[in-house]
mmCIF file of C-alpha atoms in Angstrom:
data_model
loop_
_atom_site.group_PDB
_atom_site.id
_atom_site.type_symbol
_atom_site.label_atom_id
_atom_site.label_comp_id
_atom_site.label_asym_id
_atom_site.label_seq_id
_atom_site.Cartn_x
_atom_site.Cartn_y
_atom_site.Cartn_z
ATOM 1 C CA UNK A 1 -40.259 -133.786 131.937
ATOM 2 C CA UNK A 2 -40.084 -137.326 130.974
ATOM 3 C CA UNK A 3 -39.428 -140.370 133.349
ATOM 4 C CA UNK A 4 -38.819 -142.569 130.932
ATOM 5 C CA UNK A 5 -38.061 -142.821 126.887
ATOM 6 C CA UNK A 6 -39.480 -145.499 124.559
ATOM 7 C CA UNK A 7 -37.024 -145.890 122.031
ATOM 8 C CA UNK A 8 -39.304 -147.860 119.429
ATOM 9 C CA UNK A 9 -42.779 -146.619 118.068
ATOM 10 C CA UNK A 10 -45.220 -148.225 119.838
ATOM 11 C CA UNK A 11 -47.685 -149.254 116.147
ATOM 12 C CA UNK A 12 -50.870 -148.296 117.850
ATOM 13 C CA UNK A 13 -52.471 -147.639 114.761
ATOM 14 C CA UNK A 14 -52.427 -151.111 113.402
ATOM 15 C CA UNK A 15 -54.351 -151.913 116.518
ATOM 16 C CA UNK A 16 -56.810 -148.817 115.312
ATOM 17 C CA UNK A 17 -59.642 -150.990 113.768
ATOM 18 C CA UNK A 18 -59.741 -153.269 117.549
ATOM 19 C CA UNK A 19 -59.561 -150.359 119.541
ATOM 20 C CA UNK A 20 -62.416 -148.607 117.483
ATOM 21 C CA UNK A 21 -64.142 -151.181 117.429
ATOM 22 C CA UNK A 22 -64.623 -152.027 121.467
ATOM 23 C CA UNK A 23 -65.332 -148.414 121.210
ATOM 24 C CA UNK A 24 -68.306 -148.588 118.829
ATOM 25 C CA UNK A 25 -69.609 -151.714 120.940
ATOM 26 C CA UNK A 26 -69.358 -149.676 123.836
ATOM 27 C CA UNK A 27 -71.265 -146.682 122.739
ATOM 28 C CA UNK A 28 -73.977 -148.474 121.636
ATOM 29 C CA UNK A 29 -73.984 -150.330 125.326
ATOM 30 C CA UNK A 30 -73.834 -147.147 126.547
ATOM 31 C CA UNK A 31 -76.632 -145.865 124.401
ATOM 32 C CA UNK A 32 -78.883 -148.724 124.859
ATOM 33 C CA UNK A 33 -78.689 -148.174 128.608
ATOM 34 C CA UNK A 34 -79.941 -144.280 127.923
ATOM 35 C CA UNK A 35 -82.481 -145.612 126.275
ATOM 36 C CA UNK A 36 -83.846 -149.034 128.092
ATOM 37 C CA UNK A 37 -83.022 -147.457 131.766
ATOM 38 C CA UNK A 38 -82.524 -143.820 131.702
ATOM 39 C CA UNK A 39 -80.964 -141.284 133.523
ATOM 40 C CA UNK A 40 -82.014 -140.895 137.761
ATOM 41 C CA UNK A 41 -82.244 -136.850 137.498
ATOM 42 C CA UNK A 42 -81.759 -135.688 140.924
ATOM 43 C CA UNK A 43 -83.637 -132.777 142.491
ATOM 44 C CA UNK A 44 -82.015 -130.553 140.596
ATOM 45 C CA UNK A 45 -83.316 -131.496 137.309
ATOM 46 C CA UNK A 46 -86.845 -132.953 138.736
ATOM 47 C CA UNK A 47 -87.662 -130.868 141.354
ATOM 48 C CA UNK A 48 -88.050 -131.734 145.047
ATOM 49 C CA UNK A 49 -86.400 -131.302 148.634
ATOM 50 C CA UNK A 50 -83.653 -132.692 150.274
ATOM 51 C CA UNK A 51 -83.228 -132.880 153.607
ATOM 52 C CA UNK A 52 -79.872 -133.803 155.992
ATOM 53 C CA UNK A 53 -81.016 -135.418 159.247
ATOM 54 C CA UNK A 54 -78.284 -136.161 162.305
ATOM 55 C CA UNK A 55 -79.088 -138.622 164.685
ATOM 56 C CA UNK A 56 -76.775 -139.265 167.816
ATOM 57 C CA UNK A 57 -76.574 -142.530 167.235
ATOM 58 C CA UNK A 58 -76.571 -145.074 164.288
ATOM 59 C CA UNK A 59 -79.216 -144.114 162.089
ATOM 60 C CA UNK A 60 -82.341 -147.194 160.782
ATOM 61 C CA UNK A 61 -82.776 -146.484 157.641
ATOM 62 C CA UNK A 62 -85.300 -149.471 157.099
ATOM 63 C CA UNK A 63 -87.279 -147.415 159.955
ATOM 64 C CA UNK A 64 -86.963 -144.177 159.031
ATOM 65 C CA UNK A 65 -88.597 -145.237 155.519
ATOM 66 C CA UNK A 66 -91.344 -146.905 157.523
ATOM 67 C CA UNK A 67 -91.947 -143.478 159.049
ATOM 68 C CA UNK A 68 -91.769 -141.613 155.863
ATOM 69 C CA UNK A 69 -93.789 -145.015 153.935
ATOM 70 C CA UNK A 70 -96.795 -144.044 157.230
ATOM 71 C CA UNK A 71 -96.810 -140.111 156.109
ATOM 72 C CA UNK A 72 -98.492 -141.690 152.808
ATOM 73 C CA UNK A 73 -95.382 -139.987 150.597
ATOM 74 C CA UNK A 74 -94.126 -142.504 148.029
ATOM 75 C CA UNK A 75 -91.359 -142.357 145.675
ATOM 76 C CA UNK A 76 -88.739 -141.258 148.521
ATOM 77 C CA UNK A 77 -84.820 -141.826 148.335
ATOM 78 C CA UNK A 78 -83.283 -142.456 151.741
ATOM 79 C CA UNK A 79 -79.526 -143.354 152.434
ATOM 80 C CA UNK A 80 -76.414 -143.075 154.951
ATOM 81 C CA UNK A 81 -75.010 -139.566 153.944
ATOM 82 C CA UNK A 82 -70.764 -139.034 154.706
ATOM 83 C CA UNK A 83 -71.535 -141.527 157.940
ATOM 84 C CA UNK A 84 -73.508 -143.685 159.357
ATOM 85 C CA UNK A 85 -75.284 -140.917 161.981
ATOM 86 C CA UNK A 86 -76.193 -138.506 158.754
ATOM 87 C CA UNK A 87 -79.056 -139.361 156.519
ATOM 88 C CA UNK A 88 -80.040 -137.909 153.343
ATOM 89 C CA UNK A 89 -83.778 -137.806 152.609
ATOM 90 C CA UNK A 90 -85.013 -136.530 148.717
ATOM 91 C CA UNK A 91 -88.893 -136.039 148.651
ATOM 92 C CA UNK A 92 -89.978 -135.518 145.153
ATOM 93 C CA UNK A 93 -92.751 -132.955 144.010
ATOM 94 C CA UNK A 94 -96.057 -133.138 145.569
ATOM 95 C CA UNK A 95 -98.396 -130.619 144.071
ATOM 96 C CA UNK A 96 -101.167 -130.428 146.709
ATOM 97 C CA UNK A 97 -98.346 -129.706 149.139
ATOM 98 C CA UNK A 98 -96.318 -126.552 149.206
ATOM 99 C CA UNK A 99 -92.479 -127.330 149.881
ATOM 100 C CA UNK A 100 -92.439 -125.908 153.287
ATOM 101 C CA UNK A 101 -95.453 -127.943 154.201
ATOM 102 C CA UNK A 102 -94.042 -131.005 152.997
ATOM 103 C CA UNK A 103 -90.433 -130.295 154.799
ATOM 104 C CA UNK A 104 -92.271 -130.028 158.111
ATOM 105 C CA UNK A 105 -94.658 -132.862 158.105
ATOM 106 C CA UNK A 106 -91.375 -135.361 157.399
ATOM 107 C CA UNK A 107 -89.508 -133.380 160.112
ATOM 108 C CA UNK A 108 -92.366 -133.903 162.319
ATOM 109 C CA UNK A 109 -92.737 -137.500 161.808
ATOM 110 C CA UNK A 110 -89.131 -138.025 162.575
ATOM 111 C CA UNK A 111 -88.801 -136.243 165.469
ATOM 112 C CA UNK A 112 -92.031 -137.811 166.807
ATOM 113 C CA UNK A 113 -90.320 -141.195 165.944
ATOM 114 C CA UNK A 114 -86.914 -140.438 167.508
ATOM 115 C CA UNK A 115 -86.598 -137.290 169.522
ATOM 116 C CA UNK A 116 -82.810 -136.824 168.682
ATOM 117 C CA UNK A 117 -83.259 -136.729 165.197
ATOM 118 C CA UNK A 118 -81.674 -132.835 164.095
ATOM 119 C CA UNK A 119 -82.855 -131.577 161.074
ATOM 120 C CA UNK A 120 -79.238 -129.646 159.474
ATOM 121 C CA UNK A 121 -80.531 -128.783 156.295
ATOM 122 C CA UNK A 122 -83.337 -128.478 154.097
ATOM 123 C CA UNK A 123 -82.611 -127.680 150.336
ATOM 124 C CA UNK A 124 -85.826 -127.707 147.467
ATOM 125 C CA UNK A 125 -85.974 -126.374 143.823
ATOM 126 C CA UNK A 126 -89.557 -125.958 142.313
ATOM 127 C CA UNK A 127 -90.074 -127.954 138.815
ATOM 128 C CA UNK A 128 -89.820 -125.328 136.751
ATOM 129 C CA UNK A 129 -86.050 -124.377 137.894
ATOM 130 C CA UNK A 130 -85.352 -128.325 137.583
ATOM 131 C CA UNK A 131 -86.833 -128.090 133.584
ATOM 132 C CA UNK A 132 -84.702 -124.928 133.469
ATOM 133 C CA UNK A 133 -81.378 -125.844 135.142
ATOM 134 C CA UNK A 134 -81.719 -129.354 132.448
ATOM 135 C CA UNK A 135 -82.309 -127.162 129.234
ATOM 136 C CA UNK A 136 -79.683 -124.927 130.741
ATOM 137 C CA UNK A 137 -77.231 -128.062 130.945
ATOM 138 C CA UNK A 138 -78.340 -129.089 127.410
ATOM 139 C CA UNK A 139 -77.322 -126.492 126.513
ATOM 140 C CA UNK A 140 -73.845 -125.984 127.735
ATOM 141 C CA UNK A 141 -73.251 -129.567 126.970
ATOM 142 C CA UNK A 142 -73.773 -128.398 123.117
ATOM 143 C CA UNK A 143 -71.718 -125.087 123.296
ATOM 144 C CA UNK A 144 -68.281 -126.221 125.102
ATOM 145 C CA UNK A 145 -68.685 -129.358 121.723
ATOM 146 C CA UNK A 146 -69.313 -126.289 119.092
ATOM 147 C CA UNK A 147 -66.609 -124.216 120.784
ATOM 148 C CA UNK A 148 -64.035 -127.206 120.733
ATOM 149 C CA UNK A 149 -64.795 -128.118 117.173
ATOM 150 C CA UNK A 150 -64.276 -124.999 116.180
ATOM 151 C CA UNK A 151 -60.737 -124.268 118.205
ATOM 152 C CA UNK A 152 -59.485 -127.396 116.339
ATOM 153 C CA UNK A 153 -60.542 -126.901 113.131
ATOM 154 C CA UNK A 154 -59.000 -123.391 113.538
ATOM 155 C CA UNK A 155 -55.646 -124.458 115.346
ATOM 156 C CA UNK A 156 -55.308 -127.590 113.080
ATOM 157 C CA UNK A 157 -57.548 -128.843 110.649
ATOM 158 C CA UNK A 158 -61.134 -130.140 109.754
ATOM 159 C CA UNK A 159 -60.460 -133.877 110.128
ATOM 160 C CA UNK A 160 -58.855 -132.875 113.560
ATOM 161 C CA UNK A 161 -61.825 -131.146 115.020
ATOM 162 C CA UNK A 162 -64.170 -134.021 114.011
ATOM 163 C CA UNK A 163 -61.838 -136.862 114.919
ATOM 164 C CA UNK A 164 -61.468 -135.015 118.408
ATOM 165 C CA UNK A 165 -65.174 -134.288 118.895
ATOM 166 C CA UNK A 166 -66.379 -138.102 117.770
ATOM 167 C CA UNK A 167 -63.654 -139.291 120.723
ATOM 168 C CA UNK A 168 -64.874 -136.252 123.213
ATOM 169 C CA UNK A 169 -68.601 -137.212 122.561
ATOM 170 C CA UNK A 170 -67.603 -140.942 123.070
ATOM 171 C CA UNK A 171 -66.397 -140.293 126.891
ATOM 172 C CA UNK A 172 -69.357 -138.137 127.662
ATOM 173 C CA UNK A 173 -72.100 -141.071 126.193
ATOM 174 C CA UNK A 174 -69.931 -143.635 128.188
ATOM 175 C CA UNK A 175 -69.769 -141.537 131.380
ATOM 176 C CA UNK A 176 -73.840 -141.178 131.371
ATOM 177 C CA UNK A 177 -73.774 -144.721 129.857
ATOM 178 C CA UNK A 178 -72.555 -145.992 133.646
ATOM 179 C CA UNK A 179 -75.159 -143.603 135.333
ATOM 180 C CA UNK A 180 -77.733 -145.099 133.633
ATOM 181 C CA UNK A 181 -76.545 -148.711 133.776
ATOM 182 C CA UNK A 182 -76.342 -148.572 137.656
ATOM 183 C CA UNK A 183 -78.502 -145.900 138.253
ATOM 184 C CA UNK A 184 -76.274 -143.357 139.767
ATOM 185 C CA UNK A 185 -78.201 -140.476 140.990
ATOM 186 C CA UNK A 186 -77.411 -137.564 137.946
ATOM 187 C CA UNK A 187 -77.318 -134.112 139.176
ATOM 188 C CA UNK A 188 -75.886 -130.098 138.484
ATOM 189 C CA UNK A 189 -71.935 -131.480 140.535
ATOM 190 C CA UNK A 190 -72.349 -134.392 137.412
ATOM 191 C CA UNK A 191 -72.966 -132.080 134.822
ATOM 192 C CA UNK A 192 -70.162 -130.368 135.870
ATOM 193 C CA UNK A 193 -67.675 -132.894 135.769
ATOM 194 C CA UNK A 194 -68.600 -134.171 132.315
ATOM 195 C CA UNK A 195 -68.084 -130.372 131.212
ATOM 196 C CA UNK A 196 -64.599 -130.934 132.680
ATOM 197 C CA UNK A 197 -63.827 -134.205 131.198
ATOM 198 C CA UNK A 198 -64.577 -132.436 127.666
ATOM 199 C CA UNK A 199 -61.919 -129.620 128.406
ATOM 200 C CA UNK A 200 -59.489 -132.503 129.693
ATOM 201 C CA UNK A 201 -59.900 -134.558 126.836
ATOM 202 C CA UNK A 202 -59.672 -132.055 124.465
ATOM 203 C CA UNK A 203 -56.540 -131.007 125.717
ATOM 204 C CA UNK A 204 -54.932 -134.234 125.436
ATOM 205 C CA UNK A 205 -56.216 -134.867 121.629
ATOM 206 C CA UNK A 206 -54.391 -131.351 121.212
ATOM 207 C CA UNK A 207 -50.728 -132.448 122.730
ATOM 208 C CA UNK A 208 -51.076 -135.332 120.465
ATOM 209 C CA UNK A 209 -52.241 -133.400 117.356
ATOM 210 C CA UNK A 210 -49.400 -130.573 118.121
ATOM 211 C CA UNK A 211 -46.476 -133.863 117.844
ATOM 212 C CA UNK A 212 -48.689 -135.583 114.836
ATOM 213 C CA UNK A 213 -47.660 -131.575 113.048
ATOM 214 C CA UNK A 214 -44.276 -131.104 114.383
ATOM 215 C CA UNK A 215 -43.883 -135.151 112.801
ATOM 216 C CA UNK A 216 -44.860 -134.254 109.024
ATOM 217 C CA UNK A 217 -42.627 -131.325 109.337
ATOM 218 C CA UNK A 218 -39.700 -133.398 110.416
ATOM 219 C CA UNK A 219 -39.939 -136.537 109.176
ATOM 220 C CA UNK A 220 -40.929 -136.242 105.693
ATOM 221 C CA UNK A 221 -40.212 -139.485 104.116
ATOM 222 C CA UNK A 222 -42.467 -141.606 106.784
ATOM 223 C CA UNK A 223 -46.022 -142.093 106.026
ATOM 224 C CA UNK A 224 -48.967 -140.866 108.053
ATOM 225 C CA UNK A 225 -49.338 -143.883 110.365
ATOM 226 C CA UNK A 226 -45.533 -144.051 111.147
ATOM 227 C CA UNK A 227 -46.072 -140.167 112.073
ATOM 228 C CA UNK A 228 -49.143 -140.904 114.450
ATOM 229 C CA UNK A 229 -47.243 -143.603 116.057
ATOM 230 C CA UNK A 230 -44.145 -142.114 116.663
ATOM 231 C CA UNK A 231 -46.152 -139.255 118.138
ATOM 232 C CA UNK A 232 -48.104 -140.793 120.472
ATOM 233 C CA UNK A 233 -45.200 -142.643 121.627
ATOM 234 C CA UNK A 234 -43.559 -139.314 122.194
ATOM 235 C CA UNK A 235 -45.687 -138.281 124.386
ATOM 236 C CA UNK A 236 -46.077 -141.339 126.756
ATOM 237 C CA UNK A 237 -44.539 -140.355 129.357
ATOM 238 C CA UNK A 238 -46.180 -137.446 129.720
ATOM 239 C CA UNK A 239 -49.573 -138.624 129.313
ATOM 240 C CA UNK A 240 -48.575 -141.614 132.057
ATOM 241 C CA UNK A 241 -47.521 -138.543 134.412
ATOM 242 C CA UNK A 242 -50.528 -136.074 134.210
ATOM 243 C CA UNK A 243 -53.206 -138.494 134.162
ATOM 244 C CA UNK A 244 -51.526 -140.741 136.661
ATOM 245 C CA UNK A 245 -51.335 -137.323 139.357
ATOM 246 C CA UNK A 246 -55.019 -136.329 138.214
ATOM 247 C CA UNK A 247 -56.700 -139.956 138.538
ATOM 248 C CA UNK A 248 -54.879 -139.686 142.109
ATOM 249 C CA UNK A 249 -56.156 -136.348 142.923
ATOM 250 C CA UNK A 250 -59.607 -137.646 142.221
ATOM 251 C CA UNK A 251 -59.550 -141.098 143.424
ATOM 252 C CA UNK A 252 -58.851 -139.253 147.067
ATOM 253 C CA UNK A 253 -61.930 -137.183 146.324
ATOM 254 C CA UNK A 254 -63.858 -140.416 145.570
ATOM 255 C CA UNK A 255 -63.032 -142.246 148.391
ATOM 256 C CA UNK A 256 -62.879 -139.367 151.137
ATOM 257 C CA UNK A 257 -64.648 -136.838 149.721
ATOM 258 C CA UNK A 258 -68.165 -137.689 151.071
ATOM 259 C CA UNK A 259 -71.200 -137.981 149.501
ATOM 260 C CA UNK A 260 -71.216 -134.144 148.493
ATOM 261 C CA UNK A 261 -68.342 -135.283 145.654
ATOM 262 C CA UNK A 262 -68.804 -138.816 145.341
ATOM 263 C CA UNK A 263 -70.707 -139.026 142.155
ATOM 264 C CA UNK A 264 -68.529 -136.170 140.853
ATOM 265 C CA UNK A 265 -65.725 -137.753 141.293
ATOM 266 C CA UNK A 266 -67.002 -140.820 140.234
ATOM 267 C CA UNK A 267 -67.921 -139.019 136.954
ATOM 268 C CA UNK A 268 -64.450 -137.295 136.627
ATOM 269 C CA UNK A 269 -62.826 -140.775 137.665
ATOM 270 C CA UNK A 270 -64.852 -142.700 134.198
ATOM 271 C CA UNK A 271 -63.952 -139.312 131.606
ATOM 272 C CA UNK A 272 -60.363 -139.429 133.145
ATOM 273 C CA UNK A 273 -59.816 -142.922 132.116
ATOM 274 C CA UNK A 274 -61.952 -142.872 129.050
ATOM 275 C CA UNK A 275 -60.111 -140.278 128.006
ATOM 276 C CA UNK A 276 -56.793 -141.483 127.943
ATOM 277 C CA UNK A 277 -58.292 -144.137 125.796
ATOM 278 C CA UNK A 278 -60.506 -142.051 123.395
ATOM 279 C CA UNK A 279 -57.601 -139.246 122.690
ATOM 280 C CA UNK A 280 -54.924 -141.765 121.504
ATOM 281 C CA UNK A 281 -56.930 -144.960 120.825
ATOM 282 C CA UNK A 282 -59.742 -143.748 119.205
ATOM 283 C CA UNK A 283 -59.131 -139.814 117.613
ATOM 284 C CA UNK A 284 -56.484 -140.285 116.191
ATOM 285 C CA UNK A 285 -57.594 -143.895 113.649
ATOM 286 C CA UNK A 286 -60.844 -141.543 112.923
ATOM 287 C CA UNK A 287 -58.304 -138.831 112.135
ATOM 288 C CA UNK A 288 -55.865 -141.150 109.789
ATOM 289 C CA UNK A 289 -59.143 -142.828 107.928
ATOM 290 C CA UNK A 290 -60.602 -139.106 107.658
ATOM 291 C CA UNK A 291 -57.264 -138.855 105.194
ATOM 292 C CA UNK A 292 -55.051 -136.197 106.997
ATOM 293 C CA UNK A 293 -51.856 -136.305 105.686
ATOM 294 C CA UNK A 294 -48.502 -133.994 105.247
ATOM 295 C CA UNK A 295 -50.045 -132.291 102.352
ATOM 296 C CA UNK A 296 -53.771 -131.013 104.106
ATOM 297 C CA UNK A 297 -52.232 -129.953 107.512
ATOM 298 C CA UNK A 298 -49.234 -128.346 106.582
ATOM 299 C CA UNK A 299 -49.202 -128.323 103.070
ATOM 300 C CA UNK A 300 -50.538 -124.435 102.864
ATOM 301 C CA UNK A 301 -47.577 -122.895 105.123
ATOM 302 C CA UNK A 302 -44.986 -124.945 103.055
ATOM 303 C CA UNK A 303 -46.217 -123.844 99.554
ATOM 304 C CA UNK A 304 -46.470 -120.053 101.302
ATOM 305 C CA UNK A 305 -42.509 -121.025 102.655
ATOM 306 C CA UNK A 306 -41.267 -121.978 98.961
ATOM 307 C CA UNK A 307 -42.987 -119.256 97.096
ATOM 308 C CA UNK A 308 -40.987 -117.111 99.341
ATOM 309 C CA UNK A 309 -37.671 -118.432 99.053
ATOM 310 C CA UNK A 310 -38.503 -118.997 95.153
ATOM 311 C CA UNK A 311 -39.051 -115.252 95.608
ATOM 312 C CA UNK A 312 -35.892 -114.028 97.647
ATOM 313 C CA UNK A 313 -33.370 -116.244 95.321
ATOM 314 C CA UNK A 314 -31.395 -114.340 92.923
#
């Protein structure tokens, strides 16, 4: 389905060394913020408890930190959670306190303080299942990059798969890039999305990669940027329509969704865009400067296609 046809090539690729380069810069931003600032692991990953407190009316948070600030527990997150009656409280690890002991002498203090406080849910995950669930995540993280790599380099070719992965890797620094630069709160629903964003780019880079192949076999006197262009211009439209229904899809998840799906959304919202950038702007230069040309992606099936004619003429 197309909405619209571009007529002329769009030359993307002599914008390739610009485009890379803002890319570069903003890795390294995006690096340097890892680095400096650091990640904010939630409970997940750290350890702790969370609890959801209602109140009937408009909830204090300056107060109910005073509260928690009197208990003598430092170190404790406390925000407006979906509305302004709902609280969300995350208590870190405390080691000469048991998790049930600490649950109840918070719940305690704020019903003491304000006898309508309701206590909906209480949610904690010992250290060592935080240190597990983050070497876990690690992991992943390294398999679904192996696994892609591989499918490329199977489905296309070598300079392919590493073009693809450099631009795939480049969303997922950016995307934890942001989370460290404002301190976003990093967690299992985050994790999760940037898995996502790596299967969404990755699909993209392949559309592209699929015209870039159909291109050398078709137009055979045009040189390897003139194929790339035409290719990505090919599939505009289509890129403009599936990323334009999936950003919307998200966006209503970001802005109604609560704050169950906010930062995963939020995290889906950064790959999504990113990754409309990285796939055309950014794998496909790596893939023309790695040299792949008419005669390493498809130059095996057409030597395999003349020996056989050569073969069946009389």
């Amino acid at each position: 389905m197309e909405l619209f046809r571009i007529k002329k090539d769009i030359p993307f690729m002599s914008y390739g060394r610009l485009t890379t380069s803002i890319s570069l810069i903003t890795f390294i931003l995006a690096v340097f913020f890892l680095m400096h600032r650091g990640l904010h692991y939630g409970v997940d990953f750290t350890g702790g408890t969370v609890m959801e407190v209602h109140y009937p009316a408009t909830a204090d948070i300056s107060k109910i930190r005073e509260v928690i600030d009197q208990t003598g527990l430092k170190d404790v997150t406390v925000q407006n959670f979906g509305s302004s009656q709902d609280v969300l409280i995350r208590l870190p690890v405390k080691k000469e306190l048991s998790i049930a002991q600490l649950s109840e002498k918070i719940s305690t203090s704020l019903k003491n303080a304000d006898s309508g406080a309701e206590i909906r849910r209480v949610e904690s995950v010992g250290s060592q299942v935080g240190e597990e669930l983050y070497e876990n995540g690690a992991l992943a993280l390294l398999l679904v990059c192996a696994g892609i790599m591989g499918y490329l380099a199977l489905r296309f070719e070598w300079r392919f798969a590493v073009a693809a992965i450099i631009a795939n890797m480049h969303d997922v620094i950016i995307i934890l890039g942001f989370f460290a630069f404002f301190q976003w709160e990093f967690n299992l629903t985050v994790l999760a999305a940037i898995l996502a964003v790596l299967g969404y780019s990755v699909n993209e880079s392949v559309v592209v990669f699929d015209r870039v192949r159909e291109n050398f076999k078709k137009m055979r006197k045009a040189s390897a940027v003139q194929v790339i262009d035409n290719a990505i211009t090919r599939t505009m439209s289509r890129t403009i329509i599936t990323h334009l229904m999936t950003q919307t899809m998200v966006c209503s998840m970001l802005f109604f969704g609560g704050e169950t799906l906010h930062n995963f959304s939020l995290a889906l919202t950064i790959g999504i865009l990113f990754g409309i950038y990285s796939s055309v702007l950014v794998a496909c230069p790596i893939a023309m400067w790695l040299g792949v040309s008419r005669a390493n992606l498809i130059g095996d099936s057409e030597k395999k296609s003349k020996e056989d004619e050569a073969a069946l003429a009389p």
